[in-house]
C-alpha cells in the first residue's frame, strides 16, 4: 500500500507539474503575444511620428520659401518706390524749367497792346494756373496713376505752348 501511496503521490506531482507547466506555457505565450502586439504598435507609432516630422519639415520649408518670396517682393517694392521718387524729382525739375520758359514767353504776349493778344493772354493765364494746380499734386501721385498724370500734364503743356506760339506769331 505504501507503494500505491507513493506511486499516487508521484503521479499527482507529475500531473500537477504538467498542469502547472501548461499554464506557465500559456501565460508565456500570452505574454509573448502581448509583447509582439506592443512592439507592432510601437513600430507603427514610430512610422507615424516619422511621417509627422517629415510633414512638419516640409511645412517649415514652405514657410521659409514664402518668407524669401516676401523679402524679395519687399525689396522690389522698395526699388520701385525709389525709382518713382527719382522720376518725380526729375519730372518736377523738367516741368519747373518748362513752366519758367512758358512764363517768360507769356510775359512777351502780355506786353502786346492789341485786344486779341490781351484776350489770348488772359485765357492762357487761366490754363497756366490750372496746370500749376495739377503740378502741385505731383509729389502725391501714386505709382498706379503716375503715367496718366504725366501724360495729362505733358499734353496740357504742349497745348499751352502751341497756343502761345500761335499768339506770338
Short mmCIF file of N, CA and C in Angstrom, two decimals:
data_model
loop_
_atom_site.label_atom_id
_atom_site.label_comp_id
_atom_site.label_asym_id
_atom_site.label_seq_id
_atom_site.Cartn_x
_atom_site.Cartn_y
_atom_site.Cartn_z
N UNK A 1 0.81 -1.15 0.00
CA UNK A 1 0.00 0.00 0.00
C UNK A 1 0.87 1.25 0.00
N UNK A 2 1.91 1.09 0.67
CA UNK A 2 2.83 2.20 0.66
C UNK A 2 3.28 2.52 -0.74
N UNK A 3 3.51 1.53 -1.50
CA UNK A 3 3.95 1.80 -2.84
C UNK A 3 2.83 2.42 -3.66
N UNK A 4 1.60 2.10 -3.39
CA UNK A 4 0.48 2.72 -4.10
C UNK A 4 0.42 4.19 -3.70
N UNK A 5 0.60 4.48 -2.43
CA UNK A 5 0.54 5.87 -1.98
C UNK A 5 1.69 6.64 -2.62
N UNK A 6 2.86 6.05 -2.60
CA UNK A 6 3.99 6.76 -3.20
C UNK A 6 3.78 6.90 -4.71
N UNK A 7 3.27 5.93 -5.31
CA UNK A 7 3.01 5.99 -6.75
C UNK A 7 1.95 7.07 -7.01
N UNK A 8 0.94 7.12 -6.16
CA UNK A 8 -0.11 8.13 -6.33
C UNK A 8 0.46 9.53 -6.13
N UNK A 9 1.32 9.67 -5.12
CA UNK A 9 1.91 10.99 -4.83
C UNK A 9 2.80 11.41 -6.00
N UNK A 10 3.59 10.49 -6.48
CA UNK A 10 4.48 10.82 -7.59
C UNK A 10 3.65 11.13 -8.84
N UNK A 11 2.62 10.35 -9.08
CA UNK A 11 1.76 10.59 -10.24
C UNK A 11 1.07 11.95 -10.12
N UNK A 12 0.59 12.25 -8.91
CA UNK A 12 -0.08 13.54 -8.69
C UNK A 12 0.91 14.68 -8.90
N UNK A 13 2.13 14.47 -8.44
CA UNK A 13 3.15 15.51 -8.61
C UNK A 13 3.41 15.75 -10.10
N UNK A 14 3.52 14.66 -10.84
CA UNK A 14 3.73 14.81 -12.28
C UNK A 14 2.55 15.51 -12.96
N UNK A 15 1.36 15.10 -12.51
CA UNK A 15 0.16 15.72 -13.10
C UNK A 15 0.09 17.21 -12.77
N UNK A 16 0.37 17.52 -11.50
CA UNK A 16 0.35 18.94 -11.09
C UNK A 16 1.46 19.69 -11.84
N UNK A 17 2.61 19.11 -11.94
CA UNK A 17 3.72 19.74 -12.66
C UNK A 17 3.39 19.93 -14.13
N UNK A 18 2.78 18.92 -14.71
CA UNK A 18 2.41 19.03 -16.12
C UNK A 18 1.34 20.09 -16.31
N UNK A 19 0.36 20.07 -15.39
CA UNK A 19 -0.73 21.06 -15.49
C UNK A 19 -0.18 22.46 -15.25
N UNK A 20 0.67 22.62 -14.27
CA UNK A 20 1.26 23.91 -13.98
C UNK A 20 2.17 24.33 -15.13
N UNK A 21 2.89 23.46 -15.71
CA UNK A 21 3.78 23.76 -16.84
C UNK A 21 2.98 24.22 -18.04
N UNK A 22 1.83 23.65 -18.27
CA UNK A 22 0.98 24.06 -19.39
C UNK A 22 0.46 25.47 -19.16
N UNK A 23 0.06 25.73 -17.89
CA UNK A 23 -0.44 27.07 -17.60
C UNK A 23 0.67 28.10 -17.77
N UNK A 24 1.88 27.74 -17.34
CA UNK A 24 3.00 28.65 -17.50
C UNK A 24 3.30 28.88 -18.97
N UNK A 25 3.17 27.81 -19.77
CA UNK A 25 3.42 27.94 -21.20
C UNK A 25 2.37 28.85 -21.82
N UNK A 26 1.12 28.68 -21.41
CA UNK A 26 0.05 29.55 -21.94
C UNK A 26 0.29 30.99 -21.52
N UNK A 27 0.70 31.20 -20.28
CA UNK A 27 0.97 32.55 -19.79
C UNK A 27 2.14 33.15 -20.56
N UNK A 28 3.16 32.34 -20.79
CA UNK A 28 4.32 32.81 -21.54
C UNK A 28 3.92 33.15 -22.98
N UNK A 29 3.10 32.27 -23.56
CA UNK A 29 2.63 32.54 -24.93
C UNK A 29 1.81 33.82 -24.98
N UNK A 30 0.93 34.00 -23.99
CA UNK A 30 0.11 35.22 -23.94
C UNK A 30 0.99 36.46 -23.76
N UNK A 31 1.99 36.36 -22.90
CA UNK A 31 2.89 37.49 -22.67
C UNK A 31 3.68 37.79 -23.95
N UNK A 32 4.14 36.74 -24.61
CA UNK A 32 4.90 36.92 -25.86
C UNK A 32 4.02 37.58 -26.92
N UNK A 33 2.77 37.16 -26.97
CA UNK A 33 1.83 37.75 -27.93
C UNK A 33 1.57 39.22 -27.60
N UNK A 34 1.44 39.54 -26.32
CA UNK A 34 1.24 40.93 -25.89
C UNK A 34 2.45 41.78 -26.24
N UNK A 35 3.64 41.22 -26.01
CA UNK A 35 4.87 41.94 -26.34
C UNK A 35 4.95 42.17 -27.85
N UNK A 36 4.58 41.18 -28.62
CA UNK A 36 4.61 41.31 -30.08
C UNK A 36 3.64 42.40 -30.54
N UNK A 37 2.43 42.40 -29.96
CA UNK A 37 1.45 43.43 -30.31
C UNK A 37 1.96 44.81 -29.91
N UNK A 38 2.54 44.91 -28.73
CA UNK A 38 3.07 46.19 -28.27
C UNK A 38 4.21 46.65 -29.17
N UNK A 39 5.06 45.72 -29.58
CA UNK A 39 6.16 46.04 -30.48
C UNK A 39 5.63 46.54 -31.82
N UNK A 40 4.61 45.86 -32.35
CA UNK A 40 3.99 46.30 -33.61
C UNK A 40 3.40 47.71 -33.45
N UNK A 41 2.75 47.93 -32.32
CA UNK A 41 2.14 49.24 -32.05
C UNK A 41 3.22 50.32 -31.97
N UNK A 42 4.32 50.01 -31.28
CA UNK A 42 5.43 50.96 -31.16
C UNK A 42 6.02 51.25 -32.54
N UNK A 43 6.20 50.21 -33.34
CA UNK A 43 6.74 50.40 -34.69
C UNK A 43 5.81 51.27 -35.55
N UNK A 44 4.51 51.02 -35.41
CA UNK A 44 3.52 51.82 -36.15
C UNK A 44 3.57 53.28 -35.68
N UNK A 45 3.69 53.48 -34.38
CA UNK A 45 3.78 54.84 -33.84
C UNK A 45 5.06 55.53 -34.32
N UNK A 46 6.16 54.77 -34.43
CA UNK A 46 7.41 55.33 -34.94
C UNK A 46 7.23 55.81 -36.38
N UNK A 47 6.55 54.98 -37.19
CA UNK A 47 6.30 55.37 -38.58
C UNK A 47 5.44 56.63 -38.64
N UNK A 48 4.38 56.67 -37.82
CA UNK A 48 3.51 57.85 -37.79
C UNK A 48 4.29 59.09 -37.37
N UNK A 49 5.16 58.93 -36.38
CA UNK A 49 5.96 60.05 -35.90
C UNK A 49 6.93 60.52 -36.98
N UNK A 50 7.54 59.58 -37.69
CA UNK A 50 8.47 59.93 -38.77
C UNK A 50 7.73 60.69 -39.87
N UNK A 51 6.52 60.24 -40.21
CA UNK A 51 5.72 60.93 -41.23
C UNK A 51 5.34 62.33 -40.76
N UNK A 52 4.97 62.45 -39.49
CA UNK A 52 4.60 63.76 -38.94
C UNK A 52 5.80 64.70 -38.96
N UNK A 53 6.98 64.19 -38.60
CA UNK A 53 8.19 65.00 -38.63
C UNK A 53 8.50 65.46 -40.05
N UNK A 54 8.30 64.56 -41.02
CA UNK A 54 8.53 64.91 -42.42
C UNK A 54 7.55 65.99 -42.86
N UNK A 55 6.28 65.85 -42.46
CA UNK A 55 5.27 66.86 -42.80
C UNK A 55 5.64 68.22 -42.21
N UNK A 56 6.08 68.22 -40.96
CA UNK A 56 6.47 69.47 -40.31
C UNK A 56 7.67 70.09 -41.03
N UNK A 57 8.63 69.26 -41.39
CA UNK A 57 9.81 69.77 -42.11
C UNK A 57 9.40 70.36 -43.46
N UNK A 58 8.49 69.69 -44.17
CA UNK A 58 8.00 70.22 -45.45
C UNK A 58 7.29 71.56 -45.25
N UNK A 59 6.48 71.65 -44.22
CA UNK A 59 5.76 72.90 -43.94
C UNK A 59 6.73 74.01 -43.57
N UNK A 60 7.75 73.68 -42.79
CA UNK A 60 8.75 74.69 -42.42
C UNK A 60 9.51 75.17 -43.66
N UNK A 61 9.78 74.25 -44.58
CA UNK A 61 10.45 74.64 -45.83
C UNK A 61 9.55 75.57 -46.63
N UNK A 62 8.25 75.24 -46.70
CA UNK A 62 7.30 76.10 -47.42
C UNK A 62 7.25 77.49 -46.80
N UNK A 63 7.23 77.55 -45.48
CA UNK A 63 7.20 78.85 -44.79
C UNK A 63 8.48 79.63 -45.10
N UNK A 64 9.61 78.95 -45.06
CA UNK A 64 10.88 79.62 -45.35
C UNK A 64 10.90 80.15 -46.79
N UNK A 65 10.38 79.34 -47.73
CA UNK A 65 10.32 79.78 -49.13
C UNK A 65 9.42 81.01 -49.27
N UNK A 66 8.29 81.00 -48.58
CA UNK A 66 7.37 82.14 -48.65
C UNK A 66 7.99 83.38 -48.02
N UNK A 67 8.76 83.20 -46.95
CA UNK A 67 9.43 84.34 -46.33
C UNK A 67 10.46 84.94 -47.28
N UNK A 68 11.14 84.09 -48.01
CA UNK A 68 12.11 84.57 -49.00
C UNK A 68 11.38 85.35 -50.10
N UNK A 69 10.24 84.80 -50.56
CA UNK A 69 9.45 85.49 -51.59
C UNK A 69 9.00 86.86 -51.10
N UNK A 70 8.55 86.92 -49.86
CA UNK A 70 8.09 88.20 -49.29
C UNK A 70 9.26 89.19 -49.23
N UNK A 71 10.42 88.72 -48.81
CA UNK A 71 11.59 89.60 -48.72
C UNK A 71 11.97 90.13 -50.11
N UNK A 72 11.91 89.26 -51.11
CA UNK A 72 12.23 89.67 -52.48
C UNK A 72 11.22 90.72 -52.96
N UNK A 73 9.94 90.46 -52.69
CA UNK A 73 8.90 91.41 -53.12
C UNK A 73 9.04 92.74 -52.40
N UNK A 74 9.40 92.71 -51.13
CA UNK A 74 9.60 93.96 -50.40
C UNK A 74 10.78 94.73 -50.98
N UNK A 75 11.82 94.01 -51.35
CA UNK A 75 12.98 94.65 -51.98
C UNK A 75 12.60 95.29 -53.31
N UNK A 76 11.81 94.55 -54.10
CA UNK A 76 11.36 95.08 -55.39
C UNK A 76 10.46 96.29 -55.18
N UNK A 77 9.62 96.23 -54.17
CA UNK A 77 8.73 97.36 -53.88
C UNK A 77 9.56 98.58 -53.48
N UNK A 78 10.56 98.36 -52.65
CA UNK A 78 11.43 99.46 -52.23
C UNK A 78 12.15 100.08 -53.42
N UNK A 79 12.61 99.23 -54.33
CA UNK A 79 13.29 99.74 -55.53
C UNK A 79 12.31 100.53 -56.40
N UNK A 80 11.10 100.01 -56.54
CA UNK A 80 10.09 100.70 -57.36
C UNK A 80 9.74 102.05 -56.74
N UNK A 81 9.63 102.07 -55.42
CA UNK A 81 9.33 103.34 -54.75
C UNK A 81 10.47 104.34 -54.93
N UNK A 82 11.69 103.86 -54.84
CA UNK A 82 12.85 104.74 -55.05
C UNK A 82 12.88 105.26 -56.48
N UNK A 83 12.55 104.39 -57.44
CA UNK A 83 12.51 104.81 -58.84
C UNK A 83 11.43 105.87 -59.04
N UNK A 84 10.28 105.69 -58.39
CA UNK A 84 9.20 106.66 -58.51
C UNK A 84 9.61 108.01 -57.92
N UNK A 85 10.29 107.97 -56.78
CA UNK A 85 10.77 109.22 -56.17
C UNK A 85 11.74 109.92 -57.12
N UNK A 86 12.65 109.15 -57.72
CA UNK A 86 13.61 109.74 -58.66
C UNK A 86 12.88 110.30 -59.89
N UNK A 87 11.89 109.56 -60.38
CA UNK A 87 11.13 110.03 -61.54
C UNK A 87 10.36 111.30 -61.20
N UNK A 88 9.78 111.35 -60.02
CA UNK A 88 9.06 112.55 -59.59
C UNK A 88 10.00 113.76 -59.54
N UNK A 89 11.17 113.53 -58.96
CA UNK A 89 12.15 114.62 -58.83
C UNK A 89 12.58 115.12 -60.21
N UNK A 90 12.91 114.20 -61.09
CA UNK A 90 13.34 114.58 -62.44
C UNK A 90 12.20 115.28 -63.18
N UNK A 91 10.99 114.76 -63.05
CA UNK A 91 9.85 115.36 -63.73
C UNK A 91 9.54 116.74 -63.17
N UNK A 92 9.67 116.88 -61.86
CA UNK A 92 9.43 118.19 -61.23
C UNK A 92 10.43 119.21 -61.75
N UNK A 93 11.67 118.82 -61.89
CA UNK A 93 12.70 119.72 -62.42
C UNK A 93 12.38 120.11 -63.87
N UNK A 94 12.02 119.12 -64.66
CA UNK A 94 11.70 119.37 -66.07
C UNK A 94 10.50 120.30 -66.21
N UNK A 95 9.45 120.01 -65.44
CA UNK A 95 8.24 120.84 -65.55
C UNK A 95 8.48 122.25 -65.01
N UNK A 96 9.34 122.37 -64.00
CA UNK A 96 9.65 123.70 -63.47
C UNK A 96 10.38 124.53 -64.53
N UNK A 97 11.34 123.91 -65.20
CA UNK A 97 12.06 124.60 -66.28
C UNK A 97 11.11 124.98 -67.41
N UNK A 98 10.26 124.05 -67.75
CA UNK A 98 9.30 124.30 -68.82
C UNK A 98 8.34 125.43 -68.43
N UNK A 99 7.91 125.42 -67.17
CA UNK A 99 6.99 126.45 -66.67
C UNK A 99 7.68 127.82 -66.68
N UNK A 100 8.95 127.87 -66.30
CA UNK A 100 9.69 129.14 -66.29
C UNK A 100 9.78 129.71 -67.70
N UNK A 101 10.09 128.86 -68.67
CA UNK A 101 10.17 129.31 -70.06
C UNK A 101 8.80 129.81 -70.55
N UNK A 102 7.76 129.06 -70.18
CA UNK A 102 6.41 129.46 -70.60
C UNK A 102 6.04 130.82 -70.00
N UNK A 103 6.35 131.01 -68.73
CA UNK A 103 6.02 132.28 -68.06
C UNK A 103 6.77 133.46 -68.69
N UNK A 104 8.01 133.23 -69.11
CA UNK A 104 8.77 134.30 -69.77
C UNK A 104 8.15 134.63 -71.13
N UNK A 105 7.70 133.62 -71.82
CA UNK A 105 7.11 133.85 -73.15
C UNK A 105 5.72 134.48 -73.04
N UNK A 106 4.95 134.10 -72.02
CA UNK A 106 3.61 134.70 -71.87
C UNK A 106 3.73 136.17 -71.47
N UNK A 107 4.83 136.50 -70.80
CA UNK A 107 5.08 137.91 -70.45
C UNK A 107 5.26 138.74 -71.73
N UNK A 108 5.87 138.12 -72.75
CA UNK A 108 6.00 138.80 -74.04
C UNK A 108 4.63 139.10 -74.64
N UNK A 109 3.73 138.11 -74.51
CA UNK A 109 2.38 138.29 -75.05
C UNK A 109 1.64 139.37 -74.27
N UNK A 110 1.87 139.41 -72.95
CA UNK A 110 1.22 140.44 -72.12
C UNK A 110 1.63 141.85 -72.55
N UNK A 111 2.82 142.01 -73.08
CA UNK A 111 3.33 143.33 -73.47
C UNK A 111 2.65 143.86 -74.74
N UNK A 112 2.05 142.95 -75.49
CA UNK A 112 1.40 143.40 -76.73
C UNK A 112 0.15 144.19 -76.36
N UNK A 113 -0.14 145.20 -77.15
CA UNK A 113 -1.23 146.13 -76.81
C UNK A 113 -2.56 145.77 -77.46
N UNK A 114 -2.57 144.91 -78.46
CA UNK A 114 -3.84 144.68 -79.15
C UNK A 114 -4.79 143.82 -78.32
N UNK A 115 -6.07 143.96 -78.58
CA UNK A 115 -7.13 143.30 -77.79
C UNK A 115 -7.06 141.78 -77.92
N UNK A 116 -6.79 141.28 -79.12
CA UNK A 116 -6.73 139.83 -79.32
C UNK A 116 -5.59 139.23 -78.48
N UNK A 117 -4.46 139.88 -78.44
CA UNK A 117 -3.32 139.41 -77.65
C UNK A 117 -3.67 139.42 -76.16
N UNK A 118 -4.35 140.45 -75.71
CA UNK A 118 -4.74 140.54 -74.29
C UNK A 118 -5.74 139.42 -73.96
N UNK A 119 -6.68 139.19 -74.86
CA UNK A 119 -7.69 138.13 -74.63
C UNK A 119 -7.02 136.76 -74.61
N UNK A 120 -6.13 136.50 -75.54
CA UNK A 120 -5.41 135.22 -75.59
C UNK A 120 -4.54 135.06 -74.35
N UNK A 121 -3.87 136.12 -73.94
CA UNK A 121 -3.01 136.07 -72.75
C UNK A 121 -3.84 135.75 -71.51
N UNK A 122 -5.02 136.35 -71.39
CA UNK A 122 -5.88 136.09 -70.23
C UNK A 122 -6.31 134.62 -70.20
N UNK A 123 -6.69 134.09 -71.36
CA UNK A 123 -7.08 132.67 -71.43
C UNK A 123 -5.90 131.76 -71.10
N UNK A 124 -4.73 132.11 -71.61
CA UNK A 124 -3.53 131.30 -71.33
C UNK A 124 -3.15 131.37 -69.85
N UNK A 125 -3.35 132.51 -69.20
CA UNK A 125 -3.07 132.63 -67.76
C UNK A 125 -3.99 131.71 -66.96
N UNK A 126 -5.25 131.60 -67.36
CA UNK A 126 -6.19 130.71 -66.66
C UNK A 126 -5.74 129.26 -66.81
N UNK A 127 -5.40 128.87 -68.03
CA UNK A 127 -4.93 127.49 -68.27
C UNK A 127 -3.60 127.25 -67.56
N UNK A 128 -2.76 128.28 -67.53
CA UNK A 128 -1.48 128.20 -66.82
C UNK A 128 -1.71 127.94 -65.33
N UNK A 129 -2.66 128.64 -64.74
CA UNK A 129 -2.98 128.46 -63.32
C UNK A 129 -3.52 127.05 -63.06
N UNK A 130 -4.34 126.56 -63.98
CA UNK A 130 -4.87 125.20 -63.84
C UNK A 130 -3.74 124.18 -63.89
N UNK A 131 -2.82 124.38 -64.80
CA UNK A 131 -1.67 123.48 -64.92
C UNK A 131 -0.80 123.53 -63.67
N UNK A 132 -0.59 124.72 -63.12
CA UNK A 132 0.20 124.84 -61.89
C UNK A 132 -0.47 124.08 -60.75
N UNK A 133 -1.81 124.14 -60.69
CA UNK A 133 -2.54 123.41 -59.65
C UNK A 133 -2.32 121.90 -59.81
N UNK A 134 -2.35 121.43 -61.04
CA UNK A 134 -2.07 120.00 -61.29
C UNK A 134 -0.67 119.65 -60.81
N UNK A 135 0.28 120.52 -61.12
CA UNK A 135 1.67 120.25 -60.75
C UNK A 135 1.89 120.27 -59.24
N UNK A 136 1.03 120.98 -58.53
CA UNK A 136 1.14 120.97 -57.06
C UNK A 136 0.89 119.57 -56.50
N UNK A 137 0.14 118.75 -57.22
CA UNK A 137 -0.14 117.38 -56.79
C UNK A 137 0.87 116.37 -57.28
N UNK A 138 1.94 116.84 -57.87
CA UNK A 138 2.95 115.95 -58.45
C UNK A 138 3.53 114.98 -57.41
N UNK A 139 3.87 115.46 -56.24
CA UNK A 139 4.54 114.63 -55.23
C UNK A 139 3.59 113.61 -54.58
N UNK A 140 2.30 113.79 -54.76
CA UNK A 140 1.35 112.87 -54.12
C UNK A 140 0.78 111.85 -55.10
N UNK A 141 1.24 111.86 -56.33
CA UNK A 141 0.72 110.92 -57.31
C UNK A 141 1.19 109.50 -56.99
N UNK A 142 0.24 108.59 -56.99
CA UNK A 142 0.56 107.18 -56.75
C UNK A 142 1.22 106.60 -58.00
N UNK A 143 1.95 105.53 -57.80
CA UNK A 143 2.64 104.92 -58.94
C UNK A 143 1.63 104.41 -59.97
N UNK A 144 0.45 103.99 -59.52
CA UNK A 144 -0.55 103.46 -60.44
C UNK A 144 -1.08 104.55 -61.39
N UNK A 145 -1.09 105.79 -60.94
CA UNK A 145 -1.63 106.88 -61.76
C UNK A 145 -0.54 107.78 -62.34
N UNK A 146 0.71 107.45 -62.08
CA UNK A 146 1.82 108.31 -62.49
C UNK A 146 1.85 108.52 -64.01
N UNK A 147 1.75 107.46 -64.78
CA UNK A 147 1.84 107.59 -66.24
C UNK A 147 0.71 108.47 -66.79
N UNK A 148 -0.50 108.26 -66.30
CA UNK A 148 -1.63 109.09 -66.75
C UNK A 148 -1.43 110.54 -66.35
N UNK A 149 -0.91 110.75 -65.16
CA UNK A 149 -0.66 112.12 -64.68
C UNK A 149 0.34 112.83 -65.59
N UNK A 150 1.46 112.17 -65.88
CA UNK A 150 2.48 112.82 -66.71
C UNK A 150 1.98 113.06 -68.13
N UNK A 151 1.20 112.11 -68.66
CA UNK A 151 0.63 112.31 -70.00
C UNK A 151 -0.30 113.53 -70.01
N UNK A 152 -1.12 113.65 -68.98
CA UNK A 152 -2.05 114.78 -68.89
C UNK A 152 -1.30 116.11 -68.78
N UNK A 153 -0.29 116.15 -67.92
CA UNK A 153 0.50 117.38 -67.75
C UNK A 153 1.24 117.72 -69.04
N UNK A 154 1.87 116.71 -69.65
CA UNK A 154 2.60 116.97 -70.90
C UNK A 154 1.66 117.46 -72.00
N UNK A 155 0.50 116.86 -72.08
CA UNK A 155 -0.49 117.28 -73.08
C UNK A 155 -0.93 118.73 -72.83
N UNK A 156 -1.18 119.05 -71.55
CA UNK A 156 -1.57 120.42 -71.21
C UNK A 156 -0.46 121.41 -71.56
N UNK A 157 0.78 121.05 -71.24
CA UNK A 157 1.92 121.91 -71.58
C UNK A 157 2.02 122.10 -73.09
N UNK A 158 1.94 120.99 -73.83
CA UNK A 158 2.05 121.07 -75.28
C UNK A 158 0.98 121.99 -75.86
N UNK A 159 -0.23 121.85 -75.38
CA UNK A 159 -1.34 122.68 -75.87
C UNK A 159 -1.10 124.15 -75.54
N UNK A 160 -0.68 124.42 -74.30
CA UNK A 160 -0.40 125.80 -73.90
C UNK A 160 0.71 126.41 -74.76
N UNK A 161 1.79 125.67 -74.93
CA UNK A 161 2.92 126.17 -75.70
C UNK A 161 2.54 126.40 -77.16
N UNK A 162 1.74 125.51 -77.72
CA UNK A 162 1.30 125.68 -79.11
C UNK A 162 0.47 126.95 -79.24
N UNK A 163 -0.50 127.10 -78.33
CA UNK A 163 -1.36 128.29 -78.39
C UNK A 163 -0.56 129.57 -78.17
N UNK A 164 0.42 129.52 -77.29
CA UNK A 164 1.27 130.69 -77.05
C UNK A 164 2.11 131.01 -78.28
N UNK A 165 2.68 129.97 -78.89
CA UNK A 165 3.47 130.17 -80.11
C UNK A 165 2.61 130.78 -81.22
N UNK A 166 1.39 130.27 -81.35
CA UNK A 166 0.48 130.82 -82.37
C UNK A 166 0.16 132.28 -82.10
N UNK A 167 -0.02 132.63 -80.83
CA UNK A 167 -0.36 134.01 -80.47
C UNK A 167 0.81 134.96 -80.66
N UNK A 168 2.03 134.44 -80.51
CA UNK A 168 3.21 135.29 -80.65
C UNK A 168 3.64 135.48 -82.10
N UNK A 169 3.08 134.78 -83.01
CA UNK A 169 3.47 134.89 -84.43
C UNK A 169 2.98 136.16 -85.02
#
